[in-house]
C-alpha positions in Angstrom: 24.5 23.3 -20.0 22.7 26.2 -21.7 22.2 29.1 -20.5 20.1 31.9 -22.1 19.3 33.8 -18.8 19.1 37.5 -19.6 21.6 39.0 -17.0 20.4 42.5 -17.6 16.7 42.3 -16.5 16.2 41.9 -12.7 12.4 42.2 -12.0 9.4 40.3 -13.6 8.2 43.3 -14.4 10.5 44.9 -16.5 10.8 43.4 -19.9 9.7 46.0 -22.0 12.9 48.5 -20.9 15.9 45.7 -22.1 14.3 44.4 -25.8 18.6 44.5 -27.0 19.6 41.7 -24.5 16.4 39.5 -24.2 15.5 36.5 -26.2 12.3 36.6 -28.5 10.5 34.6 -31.0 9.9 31.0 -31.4 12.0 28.5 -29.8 13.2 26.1 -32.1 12.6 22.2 -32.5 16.6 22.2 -33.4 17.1 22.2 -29.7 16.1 18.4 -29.7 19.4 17.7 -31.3 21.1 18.4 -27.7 20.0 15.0 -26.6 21.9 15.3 -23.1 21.0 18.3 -22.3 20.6 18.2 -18.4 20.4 22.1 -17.6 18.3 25.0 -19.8 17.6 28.5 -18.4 15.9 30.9 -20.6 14.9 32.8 -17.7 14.1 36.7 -17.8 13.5 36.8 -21.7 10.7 38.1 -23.4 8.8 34.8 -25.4 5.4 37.0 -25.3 3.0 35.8 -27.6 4.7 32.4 -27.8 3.3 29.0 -26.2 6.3 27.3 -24.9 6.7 24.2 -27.1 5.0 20.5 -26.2 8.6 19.2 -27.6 10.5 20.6 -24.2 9.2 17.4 -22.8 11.0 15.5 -24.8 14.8 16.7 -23.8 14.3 13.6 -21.5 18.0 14.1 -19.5 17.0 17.6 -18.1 17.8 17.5 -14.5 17.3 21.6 -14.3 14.5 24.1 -15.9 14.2 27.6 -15.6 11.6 29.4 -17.4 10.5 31.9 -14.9 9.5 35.9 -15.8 9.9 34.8 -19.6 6.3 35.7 -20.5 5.6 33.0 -22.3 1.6 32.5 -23.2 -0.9 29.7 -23.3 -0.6 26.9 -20.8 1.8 24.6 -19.0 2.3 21.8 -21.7 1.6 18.7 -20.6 4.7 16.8 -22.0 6.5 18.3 -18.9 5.1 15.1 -17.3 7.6 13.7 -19.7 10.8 14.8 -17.8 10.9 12.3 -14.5 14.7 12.8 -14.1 14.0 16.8 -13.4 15.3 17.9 -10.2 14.7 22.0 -10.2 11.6 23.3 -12.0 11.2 26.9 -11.5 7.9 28.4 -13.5 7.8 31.7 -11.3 6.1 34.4 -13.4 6.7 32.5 -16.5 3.4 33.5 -18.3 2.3 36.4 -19.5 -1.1 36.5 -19.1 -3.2 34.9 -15.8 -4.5 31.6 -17.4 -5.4 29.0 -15.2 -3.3 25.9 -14.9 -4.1 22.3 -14.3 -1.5 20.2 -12.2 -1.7 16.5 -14.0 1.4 16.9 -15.8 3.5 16.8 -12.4 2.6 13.1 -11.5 5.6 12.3 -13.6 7.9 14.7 -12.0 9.0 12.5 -9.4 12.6 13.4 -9.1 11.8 16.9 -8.1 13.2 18.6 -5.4 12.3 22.3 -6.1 9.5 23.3 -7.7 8.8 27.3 -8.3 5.0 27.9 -9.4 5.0 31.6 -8.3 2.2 33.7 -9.8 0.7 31.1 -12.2 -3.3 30.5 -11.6 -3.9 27.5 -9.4 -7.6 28.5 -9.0 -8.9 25.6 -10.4 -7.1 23.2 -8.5 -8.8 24.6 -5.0 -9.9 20.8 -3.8 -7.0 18.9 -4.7 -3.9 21.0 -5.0 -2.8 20.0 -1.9 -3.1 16.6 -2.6 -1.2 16.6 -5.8 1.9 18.1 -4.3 2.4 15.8 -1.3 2.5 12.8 -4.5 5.9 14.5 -5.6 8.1 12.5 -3.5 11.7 13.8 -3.2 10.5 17.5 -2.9 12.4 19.9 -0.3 11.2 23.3 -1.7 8.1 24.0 -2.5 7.0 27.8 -3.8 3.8 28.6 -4.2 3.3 32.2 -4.0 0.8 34.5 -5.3 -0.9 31.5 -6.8 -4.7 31.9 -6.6 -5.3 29.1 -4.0 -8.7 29.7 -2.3 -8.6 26.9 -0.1 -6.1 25.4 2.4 -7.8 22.3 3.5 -8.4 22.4 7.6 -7.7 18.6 7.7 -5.4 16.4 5.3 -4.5 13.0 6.8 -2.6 11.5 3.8 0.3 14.5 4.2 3.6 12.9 2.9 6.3 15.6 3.2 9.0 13.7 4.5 11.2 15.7 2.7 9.8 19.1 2.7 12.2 22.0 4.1 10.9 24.9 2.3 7.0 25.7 2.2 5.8 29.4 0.4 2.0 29.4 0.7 2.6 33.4 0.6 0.1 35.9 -1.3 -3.0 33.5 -1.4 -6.8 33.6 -0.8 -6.6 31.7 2.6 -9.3 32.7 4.9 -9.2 29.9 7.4 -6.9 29.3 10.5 -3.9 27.7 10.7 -4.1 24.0 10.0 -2.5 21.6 11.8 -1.5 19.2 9.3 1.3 21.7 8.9 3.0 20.5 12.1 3.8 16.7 10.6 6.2 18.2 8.1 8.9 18.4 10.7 12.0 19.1 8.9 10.6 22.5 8.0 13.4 25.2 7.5 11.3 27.8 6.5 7.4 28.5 6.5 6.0 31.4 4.6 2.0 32.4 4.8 2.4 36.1 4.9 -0.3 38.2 3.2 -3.3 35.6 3.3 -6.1 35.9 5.4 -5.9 33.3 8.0 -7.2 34.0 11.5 -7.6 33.0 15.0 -4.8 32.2 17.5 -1.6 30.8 16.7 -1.7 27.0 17.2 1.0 25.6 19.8 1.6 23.2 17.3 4.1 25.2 15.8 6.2 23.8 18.7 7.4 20.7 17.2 8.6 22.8 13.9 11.9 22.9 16.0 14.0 22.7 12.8 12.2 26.2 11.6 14.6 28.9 10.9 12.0 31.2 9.6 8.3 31.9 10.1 6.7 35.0 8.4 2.6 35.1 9.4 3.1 39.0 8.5 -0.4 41.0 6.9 -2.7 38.5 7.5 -5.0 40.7 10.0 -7.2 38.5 11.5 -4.3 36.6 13.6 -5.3 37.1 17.1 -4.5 36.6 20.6 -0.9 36.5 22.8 2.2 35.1 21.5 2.6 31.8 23.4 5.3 30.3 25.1 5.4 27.5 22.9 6.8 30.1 19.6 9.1 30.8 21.5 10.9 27.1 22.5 12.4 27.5 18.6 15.5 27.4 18.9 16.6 27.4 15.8 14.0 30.4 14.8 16.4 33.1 13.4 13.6 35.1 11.2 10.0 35.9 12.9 7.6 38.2 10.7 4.2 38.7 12.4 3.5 42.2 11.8 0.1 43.8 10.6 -2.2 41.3 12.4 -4.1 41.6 16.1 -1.8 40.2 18.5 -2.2 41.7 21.9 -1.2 41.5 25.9 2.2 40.8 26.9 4.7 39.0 25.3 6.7 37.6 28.8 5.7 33.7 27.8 7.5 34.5 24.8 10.1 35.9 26.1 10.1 33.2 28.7 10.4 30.4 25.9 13.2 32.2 24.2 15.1 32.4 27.9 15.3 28.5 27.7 17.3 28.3 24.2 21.0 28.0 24.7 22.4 29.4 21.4 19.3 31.9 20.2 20.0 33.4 17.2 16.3 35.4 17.2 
């Protein structure tokens, strides 16, 4: 295990006020000599001006990477592609500079079970980001916030989240209405499309989500109509954000599906 995590720095945001505790400069090709290293974090550091090395994806036994709010520049090498026994990959924040980011590299991550792309341009994957992600087969957490996504595709009838518990689509472009497709990933814990755009009613669908523990559909404004019966069969639903959008009438069916739940922890 090594772990360079800078304990003092607690915000993305912030690394110009801790330059004693954080790591700078290049990282060196010395690393290579740990050849069973299974866990780096070099999290919260301060690499700016640095391109995080194409020899990272050669530490081939790395089960856990953390990289994110280091500020690293350039790209996402594409040697990451290398590491197929990764399990946790969190890139949140981890440039430091918007530069958009291809995804071809994560075909070869096919161990992964959490995957943290958090403020890191997508843009120019808007037809087939959706796509590539539903390839990675073993993955339970998916993060995707503040990503630049313009699109989230209406219809998608190759969805393969079998495993899927944790979906953050938060902080995006999305001006559609809620898709469907997102009621086949049933062993959803916790759904997160706050701050987007999306509109109409919400779908009934949401009913078979009955694993969901959380549901925030909070600021996206153009969410309209009553809050249906249906919401309110979740049993398991202990977290519901819907503020700052244009529900209206009474909320009685709600209530009414709530009345029906045993142990309701809402």
């Amino acid at each position: 295990m090594l772990n360079l995590n800078n304990p003092f720095r607690d915000s993305f945001d912030s690394y110009e006020d801790d330059a004693v505790h954080e790591l700078r400069g290049e990282i060196s090709p010395s690393l290579l000599q740990l050849k069973d290293l299974e866990y780096l974090d070099l999290s919260l550091n301060n690499f700016k001006g640095v391109q995080l090395p194409e020899f990272i994806g050669s530490l081939k036994e790395l089960r856990y990477l953390n990289l994110s709010g280091s500020f690293f520049s350039g790209i996402i090498p594409q040697s990451l592609g290398n590491l197929s026994n990764l399990l946790y990959l969190d890139l949140n924040n981890f440039l430091d500079q918007s530069n958009q980011i291809g995804l071809g590299w994560l075909s070869g991550l096919s161990s992964l079970k959490y995957l943290n792309l958090g403020g890191v341009d997508l843009s120019n994957t808007a037809a087939y980001w959706l796509e590539i992600f539903s390839k990675l087969p073993s993955i339970v957490e998916l993060h995707l916030p503040n990503s630049n996504l313009p699109i989230l595709p209406i219809h998608f009838p190759s969805l393969n989240f079998t495993s899927l518990q944790v979906l953050d689509l938060s902080n995006n472009g999305f001006n559609s209405t809620i898709p469907h497709w997102l009621f086949n990933i049933t062993n959803l814990l916790s759904l997160d499309l706050n701050s987007n755009d999306l509109q109409g009613d919400i779908p009934d669908g949401f009913a078979s989500l009955n694993s969901l523990q959380l549901l925030d559909l909070s600021g996206n404004s153009f969410l309209e109509g009553q809050l249906s019966r249906n919401l309110g069969t979740l049993c398991n639903l202990q977290t519901l954000k819907l503020s700052l959008n244009q529900f209206r009438g009474e909320v009685s069916d709600f209530i009414d599906g709530l009345s029906e739940c045993t142990n309701s922890s809402l």
